[in-house]
Amino acid sequence: MAPSEIMAYRTKPHSVTGVSPSELLFKRKIRTKLPEIHCEEDVTTLDEEVKDRDMYAKHKNKMYIDEKRNAHESDLKTGDNVLVKQQYTNKMTTPFISTPYKLGEKIGNQCVVQSPEGAQYRRNTTHVKKYNDRTVSSEKDNDCVMLDDPIETPKPISDEAGDVTRRPVREREKCHQNLMTILFHNLVTCRIVGFDIDS
């Protein structure tokens, strides 16, 4: 890069902070070739404003990316039954181990899981998912409330001239004749060859 380009980058205000990088570094405005009036600013308030703007921009970007990637907080709690991701070996392996593990502790995005044999493993929360017991979900399905009045389904609307078939009709007699021809041919061939059909 040419020195003039570097100078232009360092003296131009940043889109997030609203202040040029050189002003953040030196706590003053660098003199450029453009004439301008310098006014004294309080350095402490400038630093606080820059930190606030930076935090706001980062939070805004995080919210946007989380929405795009459909990211959400992990709902795992200590004592939950979880499934642990296993390494892919062949096309028959499942993504998760079928036996549920017990979640021992969770700190940030890492958690300690305990196998049924008692071995403990440290995994990232992306490699662990909550185990939903089938018996619990079936009990919840049975608890649903039945409606007193059955819902009536609307009758299909037919044409005034009668039901008109809008698709081609299969010729079933022809298929039946072809099947009979094949069966007769097989029966004749079996008798010629000498197979006993009754047995």
PDB file of C-alpha atoms in Angstrom, residues 24-184:
ATOM      1  CA  LEU A  24      -7.993   6.262  19.187  1.00  0.00           C
ATOM      2  CA  LEU A  25      -4.278   5.467  19.343  1.00  0.00           C
ATOM      3  CA  PHE A  26      -2.785   8.933  19.892  1.00  0.00           C
ATOM      4  CA  LYS A  27      -5.765  10.540  21.694  1.00  0.00           C
ATOM      5  CA  ARG A  28      -5.637  13.466  19.268  1.00  0.00           C
ATOM      6  CA  LYS A  29      -6.443  14.193  15.622  1.00  0.00           C
ATOM      7  CA  ILE A  30      -3.590  13.896  13.135  1.00  0.00           C
ATOM      8  CA  ARG A  31      -2.975  16.889  10.925  1.00  0.00           C
ATOM      9  CA  THR A  32      -3.911  16.132   7.301  1.00  0.00           C
ATOM     10  CA  LYS A  33      -3.606  18.118   4.089  1.00  0.00           C
ATOM     11  CA  LEU A  34      -7.238  19.222   4.390  1.00  0.00           C
ATOM     12  CA  PRO A  35      -7.713  22.348   6.498  1.00  0.00           C
ATOM     13  CA  GLU A  36      -9.950  21.822   9.536  1.00  0.00           C
ATOM     14  CA  ILE A  37     -10.713  23.396  12.884  1.00  0.00           C
ATOM     15  CA  HIS A  38      -9.641  21.363  15.916  1.00  0.00           C
ATOM     16  CA  CYS A  39     -11.809  21.432  18.996  1.00  0.00           C
ATOM     17  CA  GLU A  40     -10.777  20.053  22.360  1.00  0.00           C
ATOM     18  CA  GLU A  41     -12.692  16.942  23.453  1.00  0.00           C
ATOM     19  CA  ASP A  42     -12.708  15.127  26.761  1.00  0.00           C
ATOM     20  CA  VAL A  43     -10.695  11.924  26.260  1.00  0.00           C
ATOM     21  CA  THR A  44     -12.505   9.910  28.960  1.00  0.00           C
ATOM     22  CA  THR A  45     -15.959  10.545  27.492  1.00  0.00           C
ATOM     23  CA  LEU A  46     -14.625   9.727  24.019  1.00  0.00           C
ATOM     24  CA  ASP A  47     -13.326   6.357  25.236  1.00  0.00           C
ATOM     25  CA  GLU A  48     -16.643   5.524  26.898  1.00  0.00           C
ATOM     26  CA  GLU A  49     -18.609   6.490  23.774  1.00  0.00           C
ATOM     27  CA  VAL A  50     -16.353   4.353  21.574  1.00  0.00           C
ATOM     28  CA  LYS A  51     -16.745   1.357  23.922  1.00  0.00           C
ATOM     29  CA  ASP A  52     -20.519   1.775  23.945  1.00  0.00           C
ATOM     30  CA  ARG A  53     -20.709   2.042  20.140  1.00  0.00           C
ATOM     31  CA  ASP A  54     -18.421  -0.988  19.745  1.00  0.00           C
ATOM     32  CA  MET A  55     -20.491  -3.064  22.182  1.00  0.00           C
ATOM     33  CA  TYR A  56     -23.725  -2.067  20.432  1.00  0.00           C
ATOM     34  CA  ALA A  57     -22.342  -2.979  16.972  1.00  0.00           C
ATOM     35  CA  LYS A  58     -21.075  -6.360  18.226  1.00  0.00           C
ATOM     36  CA  HIS A  59     -24.410  -7.125  19.873  1.00  0.00           C
ATOM     37  CA  LYS A  60     -26.284  -6.160  16.696  1.00  0.00           C
ATOM     38  CA  ASN A  61     -24.041  -8.426  14.581  1.00  0.00           C
ATOM     39  CA  LYS A  62     -24.463 -11.296  17.063  1.00  0.00           C
ATOM     40  CA  MET A  63     -28.256 -11.024  16.950  1.00  0.00           C
ATOM     41  CA  TYR A  64     -28.221 -10.990  13.134  1.00  0.00           C
ATOM     42  CA  ILE A  65     -25.907 -14.028  12.843  1.00  0.00           C
ATOM     43  CA  ASP A  66     -27.814 -15.988  15.513  1.00  0.00           C
ATOM     44  CA  GLU A  67     -31.048 -15.409  13.629  1.00  0.00           C
ATOM     45  CA  LYS A  68     -29.493 -16.436  10.295  1.00  0.00           C
ATOM     46  CA  ARG A  69     -27.918 -19.611  11.727  1.00  0.00           C
ATOM     47  CA  ASN A  70     -30.953 -20.438  13.871  1.00  0.00           C
ATOM     48  CA  ALA A  71     -28.728 -20.490  16.968  1.00  0.00           C
ATOM     49  CA  HIS A  72     -30.256 -20.751  20.426  1.00  0.00           C
ATOM     50  CA  GLU A  73     -29.135 -21.281  24.000  1.00  0.00           C
ATOM     51  CA  SER A  74     -28.583 -24.867  25.120  1.00  0.00           C
ATOM     52  CA  ASP A  75     -31.335 -26.109  27.451  1.00  0.00           C
ATOM     53  CA  LEU A  76     -29.191 -28.845  29.044  1.00  0.00           C
ATOM     54  CA  LYS A  77     -29.211 -29.043  32.840  1.00  0.00           C
ATOM     55  CA  THR A  78     -27.193 -31.091  35.311  1.00  0.00           C
ATOM     56  CA  GLY A  79     -28.733 -34.545  35.777  1.00  0.00           C
ATOM     57  CA  ASP A  80     -30.403 -34.719  32.337  1.00  0.00           C
ATOM     58  CA  ASN A  81     -30.217 -37.846  30.221  1.00  0.00           C
ATOM     59  CA  VAL A  82     -28.332 -37.026  27.015  1.00  0.00           C
ATOM     60  CA  LEU A  83     -27.133 -38.701  23.835  1.00  0.00           C
ATOM     61  CA  VAL A  84     -23.469 -38.285  22.896  1.00  0.00           C
ATOM     62  CA  LYS A  85     -22.307 -37.874  19.294  1.00  0.00           C
ATOM     63  CA  GLN A  86     -20.147 -40.710  17.986  1.00  0.00           C
ATOM     64  CA  GLN A  87     -17.504 -40.771  15.280  1.00  0.00           C
ATOM     65  CA  TYR A  88     -18.594 -41.760  11.770  1.00  0.00           C
ATOM     66  CA  THR A  89     -17.100 -45.141  10.826  1.00  0.00           C
ATOM     67  CA  ASN A  90     -19.399 -46.422   8.059  1.00  0.00           C
ATOM     68  CA  LYS A  91     -22.817 -45.732   6.609  1.00  0.00           C
ATOM     69  CA  MET A  92     -24.543 -47.913   9.199  1.00  0.00           C
ATOM     70  CA  THR A  93     -23.413 -45.874  12.225  1.00  0.00           C
ATOM     71  CA  THR A  94     -25.920 -43.539  13.820  1.00  0.00           C
ATOM     72  CA  PRO A  95     -24.936 -39.936  14.555  1.00  0.00           C
ATOM     73  CA  PHE A  96     -25.457 -40.429  18.315  1.00  0.00           C
ATOM     74  CA  ILE A  97     -24.781 -43.373  20.642  1.00  0.00           C
ATOM     75  CA  SER A  98     -28.120 -45.073  21.370  1.00  0.00           C
ATOM     76  CA  THR A  99     -27.593 -45.535  25.135  1.00  0.00           C
ATOM     77  CA  PRO A 100     -28.375 -42.411  27.181  1.00  0.00           C
ATOM     78  CA  TYR A 101     -25.614 -40.858  29.302  1.00  0.00           C
ATOM     79  CA  LYS A 102     -26.054 -38.748  32.453  1.00  0.00           C
ATOM     80  CA  LEU A 103     -25.007 -35.078  32.308  1.00  0.00           C
ATOM     81  CA  GLY A 104     -22.693 -34.472  35.271  1.00  0.00           C
ATOM     82  CA  GLU A 105     -21.818 -30.780  35.070  1.00  0.00           C
ATOM     83  CA  LYS A 106     -22.051 -28.010  32.503  1.00  0.00           C
ATOM     84  CA  ILE A 107     -19.711 -25.014  32.430  1.00  0.00           C
ATOM     85  CA  GLY A 108     -20.255 -22.640  29.524  1.00  0.00           C
ATOM     86  CA  ASN A 109     -20.234 -24.672  26.328  1.00  0.00           C
ATOM     87  CA  GLN A 110     -18.464 -27.706  27.767  1.00  0.00           C
ATOM     88  CA  CYS A 111     -20.068 -30.490  29.749  1.00  0.00           C
ATOM     89  CA  VAL A 112     -19.045 -33.686  31.528  1.00  0.00           C
ATOM     90  CA  VAL A 113     -21.147 -36.773  30.730  1.00  0.00           C
ATOM     91  CA  GLN A 114     -21.138 -40.085  32.563  1.00  0.00           C
ATOM     92  CA  SER A 115     -21.722 -43.390  30.760  1.00  0.00           C
ATOM     93  CA  PRO A 116     -23.876 -46.175  32.279  1.00  0.00           C
ATOM     94  CA  GLU A 117     -20.611 -48.008  33.130  1.00  0.00           C
ATOM     95  CA  GLY A 118     -19.403 -44.991  35.146  1.00  0.00           C
ATOM     96  CA  ALA A 119     -16.780 -43.557  32.740  1.00  0.00           C
ATOM     97  CA  GLN A 120     -16.738 -39.755  32.448  1.00  0.00           C
ATOM     98  CA  TYR A 121     -16.168 -37.852  29.206  1.00  0.00           C
ATOM     99  CA  ARG A 122     -15.755 -34.122  28.571  1.00  0.00           C
ATOM    100  CA  ARG A 123     -17.602 -32.939  25.463  1.00  0.00           C
ATOM    101  CA  ASN A 124     -18.739 -29.705  23.831  1.00  0.00           C
ATOM    102  CA  THR A 125     -22.472 -29.024  24.076  1.00  0.00           C
ATOM    103  CA  THR A 126     -22.774 -29.234  20.273  1.00  0.00           C
ATOM    104  CA  HIS A 127     -21.816 -32.945  20.548  1.00  0.00           C
ATOM    105  CA  VAL A 128     -24.543 -33.644  23.119  1.00  0.00           C
ATOM    106  CA  LYS A 129     -28.325 -33.550  22.750  1.00  0.00           C
ATOM    107  CA  LYS A 130     -31.143 -34.064  25.214  1.00  0.00           C
ATOM    108  CA  TYR A 131     -32.611 -37.582  25.374  1.00  0.00           C
ATOM    109  CA  ASN A 132     -36.407 -37.696  25.052  1.00  0.00           C
ATOM    110  CA  ASP A 133     -37.830 -40.863  26.596  1.00  0.00           C
ATOM    111  CA  ARG A 134     -40.520 -42.442  24.407  1.00  0.00           C
ATOM    112  CA  THR A 135     -42.674 -43.574  27.335  1.00  0.00           C
ATOM    113  CA  VAL A 136     -42.960 -40.004  28.631  1.00  0.00           C
ATOM    114  CA  SER A 137     -43.947 -38.638  25.221  1.00  0.00           C
ATOM    115  CA  SER A 138     -46.567 -41.399  24.718  1.00  0.00           C
ATOM    116  CA  GLU A 139     -48.115 -40.575  28.119  1.00  0.00           C
ATOM    117  CA  LYS A 140     -48.346 -36.927  27.098  1.00  0.00           C
ATOM    118  CA  ASP A 141     -50.075 -37.946  23.852  1.00  0.00           C
ATOM    119  CA  ASN A 142     -52.667 -39.998  25.790  1.00  0.00           C
ATOM    120  CA  ASP A 143     -53.513 -37.009  28.010  1.00  0.00           C
ATOM    121  CA  CYS A 144     -54.945 -34.977  25.126  1.00  0.00           C
ATOM    122  CA  VAL A 145     -58.524 -33.714  25.512  1.00  0.00           C
ATOM    123  CA  MET A 146     -61.200 -35.230  23.289  1.00  0.00           C
ATOM    124  CA  LEU A 147     -63.738 -32.891  21.678  1.00  0.00           C
ATOM    125  CA  ASP A 148     -67.448 -33.457  22.370  1.00  0.00           C
ATOM    126  CA  ASP A 149     -68.606 -32.546  18.878  1.00  0.00           C
ATOM    127  CA  PRO A 150     -66.949 -34.428  16.037  1.00  0.00           C
ATOM    128  CA  ILE A 151     -65.597 -32.270  13.253  1.00  0.00           C
ATOM    129  CA  GLU A 152     -67.547 -32.710  10.050  1.00  0.00           C
ATOM    130  CA  THR A 153     -65.562 -32.943   6.872  1.00  0.00           C
ATOM    131  CA  PRO A 154     -66.980 -30.990   3.941  1.00  0.00           C
ATOM    132  CA  LYS A 155     -68.426 -33.051   1.113  1.00  0.00           C
ATOM    133  CA  PRO A 156     -66.550 -32.880  -2.182  1.00  0.00           C
ATOM    134  CA  ILE A 157     -68.112 -30.614  -4.775  1.00  0.00           C
ATOM    135  CA  SER A 158     -69.160 -32.549  -7.859  1.00  0.00           C
ATOM    136  CA  ASP A 159     -70.013 -31.236 -11.303  1.00  0.00           C
ATOM    137  CA  GLU A 160     -73.670 -30.748 -12.209  1.00  0.00           C
ATOM    138  CA  ALA A 161     -73.341 -33.147 -15.144  1.00  0.00           C
ATOM    139  CA  GLY A 162     -72.057 -35.872 -12.821  1.00  0.00           C
ATOM    140  CA  ASP A 163     -68.659 -37.044 -11.722  1.00  0.00           C
ATOM    141  CA  VAL A 164     -66.298 -36.630 -14.626  1.00  0.00           C
ATOM    142  CA  THR A 165     -63.117 -38.711 -14.606  1.00  0.00           C
ATOM    143  CA  ARG A 166     -60.207 -36.444 -15.413  1.00  0.00           C
ATOM    144  CA  ARG A 167     -57.530 -39.100 -15.716  1.00  0.00           C
ATOM    145  CA  PRO A 168     -57.086 -42.000 -18.126  1.00  0.00           C
ATOM    146  CA  VAL A 169     -58.790 -45.263 -17.189  1.00  0.00           C
ATOM    147  CA  ARG A 170     -56.710 -48.434 -17.116  1.00  0.00           C
ATOM    148  CA  GLU A 171     -57.906 -51.241 -19.364  1.00  0.00           C
ATOM    149  CA  ARG A 172     -58.186 -54.034 -16.818  1.00  0.00           C
ATOM    150  CA  GLU A 173     -59.597 -56.720 -19.136  1.00  0.00           C
ATOM    151  CA  LYS A 174     -56.501 -56.602 -21.327  1.00  0.00           C
ATOM    152  CA  CYS A 175     -54.230 -57.036 -18.304  1.00  0.00           C
ATOM    153  CA  HIS A 176     -56.388 -59.954 -17.131  1.00  0.00           C
ATOM    154  CA  GLN A 177     -56.126 -61.643 -20.537  1.00  0.00           C
ATOM    155  CA  ASN A 178     -52.339 -61.226 -20.584  1.00  0.00           C
ATOM    156  CA  LEU A 179     -52.074 -62.788 -17.125  1.00  0.00           C
ATOM    157  CA  MET A 180     -54.230 -65.751 -18.186  1.00  0.00           C
ATOM    158  CA  THR A 181     -52.034 -66.248 -21.275  1.00  0.00           C
ATOM    159  CA  ILE A 182     -48.868 -66.313 -19.149  1.00  0.00           C
ATOM    160  CA  LEU A 183     -50.383 -68.754 -16.639  1.00  0.00           C
ATOM    161  CA  PHE A 184     -51.616 -71.058 -19.433  1.00  0.00           C
TER     162      PHE A 184
END
